[in-house]
Amino acid sequence: MIIRKRTLLFISLLTASALISCKKDETETLPYLDGSVRVDFEPALPAYIRANDNTVYTMVPHGASHPDGLEVGYRWKVSPGESSSYQESEEADGSFKYNFAEYNKDTLRTITVTCEAFADGYTPLSASYSVIVVNSGEKGSIQRAGYDFSGSYVELDGIRYLTYEAPDGNIWMQQNLAYDGEGDDAVTGAPYVEAEAMSDVFGRYYTWNEATGNKSGNDGSPVQGICPDGWHIPSDEEWTALANATMREKYPDWTDMPSDKDWSQDEAKISREFMAGELLDPEIPDTDEDYDSDINYGKEARSATFNSEILWEYFSNVGDPTNRSGISAIPAGYARYTDGFWNFSGAFEYAIFWTSTEDATNGNKAVCRVINNESQVVYRDAHDKSTFAASVRCVKNK
């Protein structure tokens, strides 16, 4: 299977790119100021920030000028914020300082900062920059994923990962690994779009070499890699055993799938059994906050959400994300590390997990399992060990 890249309608909400616009007065036609507004942030504004992050950002505008060489003023607005009006800068350079946590606190949402350059008799120029507030944990950005925060967990480097007994009888991590290395200068993996606030929300993206320490599990031995002590990165055989155990619970006459192929059997909807979501309970009264009226129309489950946005888009051939495996796969997509830069793709479309299994035909590649929101099949792919980065789960040693 070749992983396709698709432009998401809302991808602009998952990046920190500037939206530049010129505003026209609807009642009269005024000439424009020259140039376009740009803003320098100190420190640099990431695409995502953590709730209650008290960092004070200094924003310095530039780029707009008066056609006659006169002075240009700058005013600022934060939305949502304490005021819906612009606040004129009192600084000589037009700069503005802001702490997103002062007003926003722990509310998970998108915040937009708009800078407007103005002068009498001219149409203002503006630039807008957006940042998304996220958090991990029980009241964090990921909701309805099938997590039990009162259950068991394993800790690594100060981060707790929920664990559970899966249908195959093994203890699996239910969340993506977010380990970032040991020591002040050590960096392992990368967070989504290199925003550290996303590290323990989506988990980090690792190359196979990073995840396993370049150690193969093809001989059947467990590969600890970056997993906690007493845990290891599952082989493709272990992933497949989990898939077969999950499907046998639903289909008693299930024929086990081999581990060297895609997970596919007749018209069985396999992928949804791994997608993060929750089964709907027909016994929940309509007065309960967990009641979902869609159950009256045949809906089996509801998708996990990220800041209230659906993570797994519904496709009829796939069905609702029933998550009977318990893996609670998040469609974090994947990354590629090329020429010293990370490039991220496939968020909200793919969940991809490394196995400890090397590709039998190409020693430069290793095997991963791919869940795609548009397919009922779970694919078996092989990708470059040193440049392709995916999510990692761990399973407890027996």
mmCIF file of C-alpha atoms in Angstrom:
data_model
loop_
_atom_site.group_PDB
_atom_site.id
_atom_site.type_symbol
_atom_site.label_atom_id
_atom_site.label_comp_id
_atom_site.label_asym_id
_atom_site.label_seq_id
_atom_site.Cartn_x
_atom_site.Cartn_y
_atom_site.Cartn_z
ATOM 1 C CA MET A 1 0.000 0.000 0.000
ATOM 2 C CA ILE A 2 1.250 3.474 -0.863
ATOM 3 C CA ILE A 3 0.379 6.081 1.741
ATOM 4 C CA ARG A 4 -1.497 8.912 0.055
ATOM 5 C CA LYS A 5 -1.256 12.520 1.107
ATOM 6 C CA ARG A 6 -4.516 14.395 1.256
ATOM 7 C CA THR A 7 -5.113 18.056 1.892
ATOM 8 C CA LEU A 8 -7.425 18.355 4.873
ATOM 9 C CA LEU A 9 -10.005 21.100 4.851
ATOM 10 C CA PHE A 10 -9.040 22.085 8.352
ATOM 11 C CA ILE A 11 -5.254 21.590 8.143
ATOM 12 C CA SER A 12 -4.784 25.339 8.554
ATOM 13 C CA LEU A 13 -5.979 24.897 12.159
ATOM 14 C CA LEU A 14 -3.113 22.420 12.825
ATOM 15 C CA THR A 15 -0.276 24.719 11.711
ATOM 16 C CA ALA A 16 1.027 28.038 12.909
ATOM 17 C CA SER A 17 1.125 29.642 9.489
ATOM 18 C CA ALA A 18 0.119 33.302 9.183
ATOM 19 C CA LEU A 19 -3.099 34.245 7.445
ATOM 20 C CA ILE A 20 -2.465 37.530 5.704
ATOM 21 C CA SER A 21 -5.394 39.654 4.582
ATOM 22 C CA CYS A 22 -6.227 43.164 3.502
ATOM 23 C CA LYS A 23 -9.389 44.659 4.944
ATOM 24 C CA LYS A 24 -11.505 46.929 2.806
ATOM 25 C CA ASP A 25 -13.909 49.518 4.106
ATOM 26 C CA GLU A 26 -17.348 48.636 2.769
ATOM 27 C CA THR A 27 -18.659 52.195 2.957
ATOM 28 C CA GLU A 28 -15.894 54.005 1.073
ATOM 29 C CA THR A 29 -12.919 53.231 -1.073
ATOM 30 C CA LEU A 30 -9.665 54.207 0.604
ATOM 31 C CA PRO A 31 -6.117 53.766 -0.674
ATOM 32 C CA TYR A 32 -4.007 51.024 0.824
ATOM 33 C CA LEU A 33 -0.963 51.264 2.997
ATOM 34 C CA ASP A 34 2.132 49.866 1.331
ATOM 35 C CA GLY A 35 3.593 46.426 2.044
ATOM 36 C CA SER A 36 2.098 43.679 4.188
ATOM 37 C CA VAL A 37 2.083 43.039 7.910
ATOM 38 C CA ARG A 38 4.428 40.442 9.367
ATOM 39 C CA VAL A 39 4.986 39.631 13.029
ATOM 40 C CA ASP A 40 8.108 38.312 14.743
ATOM 41 C CA PHE A 41 7.450 36.301 17.916
ATOM 42 C CA GLU A 42 9.869 35.938 20.812
ATOM 43 C CA PRO A 43 9.969 33.133 21.700
ATOM 44 C CA ALA A 44 8.759 31.599 18.436
ATOM 45 C CA LEU A 45 5.030 30.851 18.486
ATOM 46 C CA PRO A 46 4.416 27.099 18.053
ATOM 47 C CA ALA A 47 1.364 25.605 16.371
ATOM 48 C CA TYR A 48 0.209 24.219 19.739
ATOM 49 C CA ILE A 49 0.666 25.362 23.318
ATOM 50 C CA ARG A 50 -0.222 23.585 26.525
ATOM 51 C CA ALA A 51 -3.100 24.795 28.669
ATOM 52 C CA ASN A 52 -1.962 27.102 31.470
ATOM 53 C CA ASP A 53 1.358 27.756 29.729
ATOM 54 C CA ASN A 54 2.464 31.065 31.245
ATOM 55 C CA THR A 55 4.981 31.957 28.557
ATOM 56 C CA VAL A 56 4.863 35.663 27.716
ATOM 57 C CA TYR A 57 5.196 36.205 23.966
ATOM 58 C CA THR A 58 6.576 39.465 22.616
ATOM 59 C CA MET A 59 5.171 40.263 19.179
ATOM 60 C CA VAL A 60 6.955 42.802 17.004
ATOM 61 C CA PRO A 61 5.221 43.916 13.771
ATOM 62 C CA HIS A 62 6.898 45.079 10.587
ATOM 63 C CA GLY A 63 6.339 45.253 6.853
ATOM 64 C CA ALA A 64 3.669 47.970 6.520
ATOM 65 C CA SER A 65 4.570 51.515 5.481
ATOM 66 C CA HIS A 66 2.868 54.815 4.652
ATOM 67 C CA PRO A 67 2.932 55.849 0.962
ATOM 68 C CA ASP A 68 3.964 59.365 2.009
ATOM 69 C CA GLY A 69 6.569 58.217 4.518
ATOM 70 C CA LEU A 70 4.424 59.153 7.521
ATOM 71 C CA GLU A 71 4.018 57.110 10.676
ATOM 72 C CA VAL A 72 2.041 53.866 10.739
ATOM 73 C CA GLY A 73 0.343 52.690 13.937
ATOM 74 C CA TYR A 74 -0.261 49.115 15.078
ATOM 75 C CA ARG A 75 -3.139 47.686 17.102
ATOM 76 C CA TRP A 76 -3.808 44.177 18.349
ATOM 77 C CA LYS A 77 -6.709 41.854 19.066
ATOM 78 C CA VAL A 78 -6.795 38.387 20.635
ATOM 79 C CA SER A 79 -9.834 36.239 19.886
ATOM 80 C CA PRO A 80 -11.369 34.885 21.991
ATOM 81 C CA GLY A 81 -10.108 37.358 24.550
ATOM 82 C CA GLU A 82 -11.084 39.862 27.182
ATOM 83 C CA SER A 83 -12.165 42.379 24.556
ATOM 84 C CA SER A 84 -13.478 42.138 21.012
ATOM 85 C CA SER A 85 -11.877 45.488 20.179
ATOM 86 C CA TYR A 86 -8.384 46.281 18.996
ATOM 87 C CA GLN A 87 -5.862 47.536 21.534
ATOM 88 C CA GLU A 88 -3.439 50.121 20.186
ATOM 89 C CA SER A 89 0.202 49.484 20.986
ATOM 90 C CA GLU A 90 1.870 52.081 23.188
ATOM 91 C CA GLU A 91 5.360 50.942 22.218
ATOM 92 C CA ALA A 92 7.444 52.844 19.692
ATOM 93 C CA ASP A 93 7.946 49.704 17.618
ATOM 94 C CA GLY A 94 4.246 48.772 17.800
ATOM 95 C CA SER A 95 5.003 45.616 19.778
ATOM 96 C CA PHE A 96 2.575 43.707 21.970
ATOM 97 C CA LYS A 97 3.123 41.258 24.842
ATOM 98 C CA TYR A 98 0.668 38.503 25.679
ATOM 99 C CA ASN A 99 0.341 35.521 28.002
ATOM 100 C CA PHE A 100 -2.254 33.153 26.537
ATOM 101 C CA ALA A 101 -2.952 31.573 29.935
ATOM 102 C CA GLU A 102 -4.056 34.814 31.627
ATOM 103 C CA TYR A 103 -7.452 34.782 29.951
ATOM 104 C CA ASN A 104 -7.635 31.330 28.384
ATOM 105 C CA LYS A 105 -6.555 29.304 31.471
ATOM 106 C CA ASP A 106 -7.116 25.612 30.696
ATOM 107 C CA THR A 107 -9.734 26.006 27.951
ATOM 108 C CA LEU A 108 -8.842 23.851 24.937
ATOM 109 C CA ARG A 109 -9.463 25.821 21.762
ATOM 110 C CA THR A 110 -7.926 27.842 18.940
ATOM 111 C CA ILE A 111 -6.763 31.370 19.760
ATOM 112 C CA THR A 112 -6.079 33.936 17.056
ATOM 113 C CA VAL A 113 -3.882 37.017 17.393
ATOM 114 C CA THR A 114 -4.492 39.744 14.808
ATOM 115 C CA CYS A 115 -2.165 42.671 14.199
ATOM 116 C CA GLU A 116 -3.512 45.627 12.215
ATOM 117 C CA ALA A 117 -1.427 48.420 10.709
ATOM 118 C CA PHE A 118 -3.380 51.669 10.340
ATOM 119 C CA ALA A 119 -3.112 55.317 9.345
ATOM 120 C CA ASP A 120 -5.691 58.059 8.820
ATOM 121 C CA GLY A 121 -7.237 57.974 5.377
ATOM 122 C CA TYR A 122 -5.964 54.511 4.494
ATOM 123 C CA THR A 123 -7.350 50.999 4.479
ATOM 124 C CA PRO A 124 -5.673 49.007 7.287
ATOM 125 C CA LEU A 125 -3.529 45.963 6.614
ATOM 126 C CA SER A 126 -3.723 42.969 8.942
ATOM 127 C CA ALA A 127 -2.104 39.638 9.682
ATOM 128 C CA SER A 128 -3.531 36.845 11.845
ATOM 129 C CA TYR A 129 -1.708 34.033 13.610
ATOM 130 C CA SER A 130 -3.422 31.081 15.288
ATOM 131 C CA VAL A 131 -2.336 28.744 18.069
ATOM 132 C CA ILE A 132 -4.190 25.705 19.409
ATOM 133 C CA VAL A 133 -4.358 25.074 23.163
ATOM 134 C CA VAL A 134 -4.009 21.386 24.071
ATOM 135 C CA ASN A 135 -3.534 19.172 27.092
ATOM 136 C CA SER A 136 -3.109 15.530 28.008
ATOM 137 C CA GLY A 137 -4.804 13.539 30.743
ATOM 138 C CA GLU A 138 -8.359 12.789 31.770
ATOM 139 C CA LYS A 139 -9.656 16.256 30.884
ATOM 140 C CA GLY A 140 -7.258 16.708 27.996
ATOM 141 C CA SER A 141 -7.573 17.118 24.256
ATOM 142 C CA ILE A 142 -8.248 13.422 23.537
ATOM 143 C CA GLN A 143 -11.716 12.386 24.679
ATOM 144 C CA ARG A 144 -13.991 9.360 24.121
ATOM 145 C CA ALA A 145 -11.003 7.176 23.250
ATOM 146 C CA GLY A 146 -11.966 4.284 25.509
ATOM 147 C CA TYR A 147 -9.501 5.244 28.246
ATOM 148 C CA ASP A 148 -9.980 4.252 31.892
ATOM 149 C CA PHE A 149 -7.996 6.747 33.946
ATOM 150 C CA SER A 150 -8.804 4.836 37.131
ATOM 151 C CA GLY A 151 -7.152 1.716 35.727
ATOM 152 C CA SER A 152 -3.575 0.482 35.536
ATOM 153 C CA TYR A 153 -0.626 2.309 34.051
ATOM 154 C CA VAL A 154 3.129 2.106 33.505
ATOM 155 C CA GLU A 155 5.442 5.081 33.992
ATOM 156 C CA LEU A 156 8.458 6.056 31.917
ATOM 157 C CA ASP A 157 10.503 9.226 32.398
ATOM 158 C CA GLY A 158 7.746 10.902 34.417
ATOM 159 C CA ILE A 159 4.907 10.132 31.989
ATOM 160 C CA ARG A 160 2.155 7.654 32.849
ATOM 161 C CA TYR A 161 0.719 5.473 30.093
ATOM 162 C CA LEU A 162 -2.607 3.714 30.518
ATOM 163 C CA THR A 163 -2.382 -0.070 30.173
ATOM 164 C CA TYR A 164 -4.961 -2.827 29.830
ATOM 165 C CA GLU A 165 -5.340 -6.556 29.291
ATOM 166 C CA ALA A 166 -6.060 -7.030 25.596
ATOM 167 C CA PRO A 167 -8.112 -9.825 23.987
ATOM 168 C CA ASP A 168 -4.878 -11.781 23.382
ATOM 169 C CA GLY A 169 -4.270 -11.955 27.142
ATOM 170 C CA ASN A 170 -1.257 -9.627 27.043
ATOM 171 C CA ILE A 171 -0.869 -6.255 28.765
ATOM 172 C CA TRP A 172 -0.591 -3.460 26.188
ATOM 173 C CA MET A 173 -0.046 0.272 26.351
ATOM 174 C CA GLN A 174 -3.224 2.079 25.365
ATOM 175 C CA GLN A 175 -1.484 5.340 24.459
ATOM 176 C CA ASN A 176 1.315 6.278 22.079
ATOM 177 C CA LEU A 177 4.787 6.492 23.550
ATOM 178 C CA ALA A 178 6.071 10.028 24.222
ATOM 179 C CA TYR A 179 9.573 9.292 25.513
ATOM 180 C CA ASP A 180 11.952 12.063 24.394
ATOM 181 C CA GLY A 181 15.327 10.658 25.437
ATOM 182 C CA GLU A 182 17.678 10.849 28.392
ATOM 183 C CA GLY A 183 19.808 13.837 29.354
ATOM 184 C CA ASP A 184 19.410 17.535 28.679
ATOM 185 C CA ASP A 185 20.791 17.357 25.145
ATOM 186 C CA ALA A 186 19.301 14.023 24.093
ATOM 187 C CA VAL A 187 16.294 14.233 21.800
ATOM 188 C CA THR A 188 14.493 11.082 20.731
ATOM 189 C CA GLY A 189 11.669 11.253 18.219
ATOM 190 C CA ALA A 190 9.669 14.357 17.396
ATOM 191 C CA PRO A 191 6.290 15.739 18.511
ATOM 192 C CA TYR A 192 3.618 16.592 15.962
ATOM 193 C CA VAL A 193 4.738 19.578 13.828
ATOM 194 C CA GLU A 194 7.593 19.897 16.341
ATOM 195 C CA ALA A 195 5.279 21.426 18.956
ATOM 196 C CA GLU A 196 6.337 19.976 22.319
ATOM 197 C CA ALA A 197 2.843 20.523 23.734
ATOM 198 C CA MET A 198 1.689 17.688 21.441
ATOM 199 C CA SER A 199 4.279 15.188 22.658
ATOM 200 C CA ASP A 200 2.038 13.354 25.127
ATOM 201 C CA VAL A 201 -1.189 14.133 23.260
ATOM 202 C CA PHE A 202 -0.473 12.380 19.937
ATOM 203 C CA GLY A 203 2.697 10.722 21.197
ATOM 204 C CA ARG A 204 6.039 11.198 19.471
ATOM 205 C CA TYR A 205 7.102 9.999 16.036
ATOM 206 C CA TYR A 206 10.120 7.698 15.955
ATOM 207 C CA THR A 207 12.228 6.175 13.239
ATOM 208 C CA TRP A 208 12.578 2.414 13.565
ATOM 209 C CA ASN A 209 16.228 2.814 14.481
ATOM 210 C CA GLU A 210 15.281 5.183 17.321
ATOM 211 C CA ALA A 211 12.469 2.955 18.554
ATOM 212 C CA THR A 212 14.390 -0.325 18.578
ATOM 213 C CA GLY A 213 17.986 0.790 18.960
ATOM 214 C CA ASN A 214 18.437 -0.853 15.547
ATOM 215 C CA LYS A 215 17.738 -4.270 17.050
ATOM 216 C CA SER A 216 15.524 -6.718 15.185
ATOM 217 C CA GLY A 217 12.908 -9.000 16.676
ATOM 218 C CA ASN A 218 12.869 -11.364 13.710
ATOM 219 C CA ASP A 219 14.458 -14.138 15.787
ATOM 220 C CA GLY A 220 11.545 -14.039 18.222
ATOM 221 C CA SER A 221 13.406 -12.301 21.039
ATOM 222 C CA PRO A 222 11.714 -9.267 22.638
ATOM 223 C CA VAL A 223 13.142 -5.856 21.708
ATOM 224 C CA GLN A 224 12.909 -3.378 24.583
ATOM 225 C CA GLY A 225 14.096 -0.390 22.566
ATOM 226 C CA ILE A 226 12.639 2.777 24.098
ATOM 227 C CA CYS A 227 9.980 0.897 26.087
ATOM 228 C CA PRO A 228 10.021 0.801 29.908
ATOM 229 C CA ASP A 229 11.921 -1.969 31.667
ATOM 230 C CA GLY A 230 9.937 -5.194 31.465
ATOM 231 C CA TRP A 231 8.212 -4.093 28.253
ATOM 232 C CA HIS A 232 9.043 -4.445 24.574
ATOM 233 C CA ILE A 233 8.064 -3.263 21.113
ATOM 234 C CA PRO A 234 5.629 -5.837 19.702
ATOM 235 C CA SER A 235 6.627 -7.852 16.667
ATOM 236 C CA ASP A 236 4.315 -8.089 13.682
ATOM 237 C CA GLU A 237 3.403 -11.574 14.878
ATOM 238 C CA GLU A 238 2.265 -10.128 18.212
ATOM 239 C CA TRP A 239 0.238 -7.393 16.528
ATOM 240 C CA THR A 240 -1.404 -10.022 14.309
ATOM 241 C CA ALA A 241 -2.131 -12.286 17.281
ATOM 242 C CA LEU A 242 -3.956 -9.370 18.910
ATOM 243 C CA ALA A 243 -5.962 -8.793 15.736
ATOM 244 C CA ASN A 244 -6.983 -12.446 15.487
ATOM 245 C CA ALA A 245 -7.922 -12.631 19.169
ATOM 246 C CA THR A 246 -10.049 -9.502 18.781
ATOM 247 C CA MET A 247 -11.863 -10.830 15.732
ATOM 248 C CA ARG A 248 -12.452 -14.255 17.319
ATOM 249 C CA GLU A 249 -14.374 -12.571 20.127
ATOM 250 C CA LYS A 250 -16.766 -11.142 17.551
ATOM 251 C CA TYR A 251 -16.726 -14.046 15.082
ATOM 252 C CA PRO A 252 -16.410 -17.473 16.797
ATOM 253 C CA ASP A 253 -15.647 -19.174 13.459
ATOM 254 C CA TRP A 254 -12.920 -16.673 12.593
ATOM 255 C CA THR A 255 -10.007 -18.044 10.553
ATOM 256 C CA ASP A 256 -6.739 -16.624 11.836
ATOM 257 C CA MET A 257 -4.922 -14.241 9.499
ATOM 258 C CA PRO A 258 -1.199 -14.709 8.750
ATOM 259 C CA SER A 259 1.251 -12.079 9.973
ATOM 260 C CA ASP A 260 3.003 -11.616 6.637
ATOM 261 C CA LYS A 261 -0.001 -10.071 4.883
ATOM 262 C CA ASP A 262 -2.569 -7.300 5.234
ATOM 263 C CA TRP A 263 -5.266 -8.000 7.793
ATOM 264 C CA SER A 264 -8.188 -8.732 5.532
ATOM 265 C CA GLN A 265 -10.868 -11.391 5.467
ATOM 266 C CA ASP A 266 -13.987 -11.359 3.329
ATOM 267 C CA GLU A 267 -15.912 -8.190 4.226
ATOM 268 C CA ALA A 268 -14.866 -8.087 7.875
ATOM 269 C CA LYS A 269 -14.438 -4.550 9.185
ATOM 270 C CA ILE A 270 -11.137 -5.057 10.960
ATOM 271 C CA SER A 271 -9.684 -1.551 11.139
ATOM 272 C CA ARG A 272 -12.520 -0.121 13.223
ATOM 273 C CA GLU A 273 -11.732 -2.587 16.014
ATOM 274 C CA PHE A 274 -8.478 -0.660 16.555
ATOM 275 C CA MET A 275 -9.718 2.912 16.066
ATOM 276 C CA ALA A 276 -10.014 5.052 19.194
ATOM 277 C CA GLY A 277 -13.670 5.271 20.120
ATOM 278 C CA GLU A 278 -16.327 4.017 22.498
ATOM 279 C CA LEU A 279 -19.196 1.593 22.063
ATOM 280 C CA LEU A 280 -22.591 3.152 22.693
ATOM 281 C CA ASP A 281 -24.573 1.657 25.557
ATOM 282 C CA PRO A 282 -28.300 1.262 24.795
ATOM 283 C CA GLU A 283 -28.994 1.163 28.545
ATOM 284 C CA ILE A 284 -27.821 4.759 29.120
ATOM 285 C CA PRO A 285 -30.891 6.989 29.733
ATOM 286 C CA ASP A 286 -31.370 10.016 27.515
ATOM 287 C CA THR A 287 -30.926 12.253 30.567
ATOM 288 C CA ASP A 288 -27.309 11.110 31.065
ATOM 289 C CA GLU A 289 -24.434 13.255 29.728
ATOM 290 C CA ASP A 290 -23.003 10.164 27.980
ATOM 291 C CA TYR A 291 -26.227 9.531 26.072
ATOM 292 C CA ASP A 292 -25.852 9.715 22.296
ATOM 293 C CA SER A 293 -29.073 10.007 20.289
ATOM 294 C CA ASP A 294 -27.369 8.428 17.263
ATOM 295 C CA ILE A 295 -27.848 5.047 18.918
ATOM 296 C CA ASN A 296 -31.503 5.321 17.907
ATOM 297 C CA TYR A 297 -30.385 5.317 14.264
ATOM 298 C CA GLY A 298 -28.211 2.216 14.371
ATOM 299 C CA LYS A 299 -24.920 3.807 15.380
ATOM 300 C CA GLU A 300 -22.705 1.346 17.293
ATOM 301 C CA ALA A 301 -19.952 3.607 18.570
ATOM 302 C CA ARG A 302 -18.637 7.134 18.541
ATOM 303 C CA SER A 303 -15.200 8.312 17.524
ATOM 304 C CA ALA A 304 -12.622 9.750 19.855
ATOM 305 C CA THR A 305 -12.210 13.506 19.572
ATOM 306 C CA PHE A 306 -9.347 15.988 19.602
ATOM 307 C CA ASN A 307 -10.380 19.342 21.098
ATOM 308 C CA SER A 308 -13.978 18.311 20.281
ATOM 309 C CA GLU A 309 -13.136 17.535 16.623
ATOM 310 C CA ILE A 310 -13.895 14.013 15.375
ATOM 311 C CA LEU A 311 -10.674 12.023 14.977
ATOM 312 C CA TRP A 312 -11.968 9.163 12.821
ATOM 313 C CA GLU A 313 -14.182 10.409 10.010
ATOM 314 C CA TYR A 314 -17.060 8.022 9.289
ATOM 315 C CA PHE A 315 -17.035 5.911 6.125
ATOM 316 C CA SER A 316 -19.790 3.356 5.578
ATOM 317 C CA ASN A 317 -17.417 0.627 4.374
ATOM 318 C CA VAL A 318 -15.416 0.979 7.601
ATOM 319 C CA GLY A 319 -18.184 1.582 10.118
ATOM 320 C CA ASP A 320 -18.089 3.131 13.566
ATOM 321 C CA PRO A 321 -14.829 2.954 15.583
ATOM 322 C CA THR A 322 -15.793 0.086 17.898
ATOM 323 C CA ASN A 323 -12.251 -0.300 19.337
ATOM 324 C CA ARG A 324 -12.842 -3.841 20.623
ATOM 325 C CA SER A 325 -9.106 -4.485 20.570
ATOM 326 C CA GLY A 326 -8.736 -1.733 23.173
ATOM 327 C CA ILE A 327 -5.717 -0.259 21.373
ATOM 328 C CA SER A 328 -7.477 3.123 20.963
ATOM 329 C CA ALA A 329 -5.436 4.049 17.893
ATOM 330 C CA ILE A 330 -5.146 7.807 17.319
ATOM 331 C CA PRO A 331 -4.803 8.935 13.664
ATOM 332 C CA ALA A 332 -1.597 10.838 14.322
ATOM 333 C CA GLY A 333 -0.289 10.210 10.803
ATOM 334 C CA TYR A 334 3.416 9.840 10.168
ATOM 335 C CA ALA A 335 6.590 11.848 9.609
ATOM 336 C CA ARG A 336 9.697 11.767 7.454
ATOM 337 C CA TYR A 337 13.107 13.023 8.505
ATOM 338 C CA THR A 338 14.965 14.335 5.478
ATOM 339 C CA ASP A 339 17.970 16.664 5.226
ATOM 340 C CA GLY A 340 17.678 17.582 8.885
ATOM 341 C CA PHE A 341 13.986 18.505 8.743
ATOM 342 C CA TRP A 342 10.802 16.788 9.878
ATOM 343 C CA ASN A 343 7.789 16.681 7.559
ATOM 344 C CA PHE A 344 4.447 15.539 8.956
ATOM 345 C CA SER A 345 1.565 14.035 6.969
ATOM 346 C CA GLY A 346 -1.605 11.988 7.311
ATOM 347 C CA ALA A 347 -2.981 13.327 10.607
ATOM 348 C CA PHE A 348 -6.703 12.500 11.015
ATOM 349 C CA GLU A 349 -6.299 9.828 8.307
ATOM 350 C CA TYR A 350 -3.727 7.273 9.447
ATOM 351 C CA ALA A 351 -2.579 5.530 12.592
ATOM 352 C CA ILE A 352 0.756 3.824 11.927
ATOM 353 C CA PHE A 353 2.647 1.626 14.386
ATOM 354 C CA TRP A 354 6.154 0.263 14.141
ATOM 355 C CA THR A 355 6.759 -3.410 14.837
ATOM 356 C CA SER A 356 10.115 -4.894 15.839
ATOM 357 C CA THR A 357 10.047 -6.940 12.625
ATOM 358 C CA GLU A 358 12.483 -6.168 9.833
ATOM 359 C CA ASP A 359 11.377 -6.458 6.226
ATOM 360 C CA ALA A 360 12.433 -9.853 4.881
ATOM 361 C CA THR A 361 13.246 -8.532 1.411
ATOM 362 C CA ASN A 362 14.952 -5.213 2.184
ATOM 363 C CA GLY A 363 17.314 -4.815 5.117
ATOM 364 C CA ASN A 364 16.889 -1.033 5.072
ATOM 365 C CA LYS A 365 13.193 -1.304 5.880
ATOM 366 C CA ALA A 366 11.055 -2.510 8.770
ATOM 367 C CA VAL A 367 7.415 -3.518 9.076
ATOM 368 C CA CYS A 368 4.626 -1.306 10.377
ATOM 369 C CA ARG A 369 0.865 -1.691 10.618
ATOM 370 C CA VAL A 370 -1.267 0.984 8.961
ATOM 371 C CA ILE A 371 -4.851 1.888 9.846
ATOM 372 C CA ASN A 372 -6.550 4.168 7.309
ATOM 373 C CA ASN A 373 -9.856 5.896 8.003
ATOM 374 C CA GLU A 374 -11.215 4.926 4.566
ATOM 375 C CA SER A 375 -10.363 1.206 4.628
ATOM 376 C CA GLN A 376 -11.639 -1.761 6.612
ATOM 377 C CA VAL A 377 -8.279 -3.455 6.003
ATOM 378 C CA VAL A 378 -5.244 -2.962 8.261
ATOM 379 C CA TYR A 379 -2.253 -2.828 5.956
ATOM 380 C CA ARG A 380 1.199 -4.307 6.350
ATOM 381 C CA ASP A 381 3.781 -1.832 5.043
ATOM 382 C CA ALA A 382 7.557 -1.626 5.103
ATOM 383 C CA HIS A 383 9.331 1.725 5.436
ATOM 384 C CA ASP A 384 12.845 3.061 5.712
ATOM 385 C CA LYS A 385 14.350 2.505 9.151
ATOM 386 C CA SER A 386 16.160 5.823 9.376
ATOM 387 C CA THR A 387 13.866 8.376 7.702
ATOM 388 C CA PHE A 388 10.260 7.220 8.184
ATOM 389 C CA ALA A 389 8.761 7.928 11.616
ATOM 390 C CA ALA A 390 5.636 6.424 13.157
ATOM 391 C CA SER A 391 3.930 5.848 16.502
ATOM 392 C CA VAL A 392 5.137 3.264 19.011
ATOM 393 C CA ARG A 393 3.270 1.056 21.486
ATOM 394 C CA CYS A 394 4.752 -1.322 24.033
ATOM 395 C CA VAL A 395 3.573 -4.702 25.341
ATOM 396 C CA LYS A 396 4.526 -6.188 28.699
ATOM 397 C CA ASN A 397 6.963 -9.090 28.804
ATOM 398 C CA LYS A 398 5.416 -12.406 29.796
#
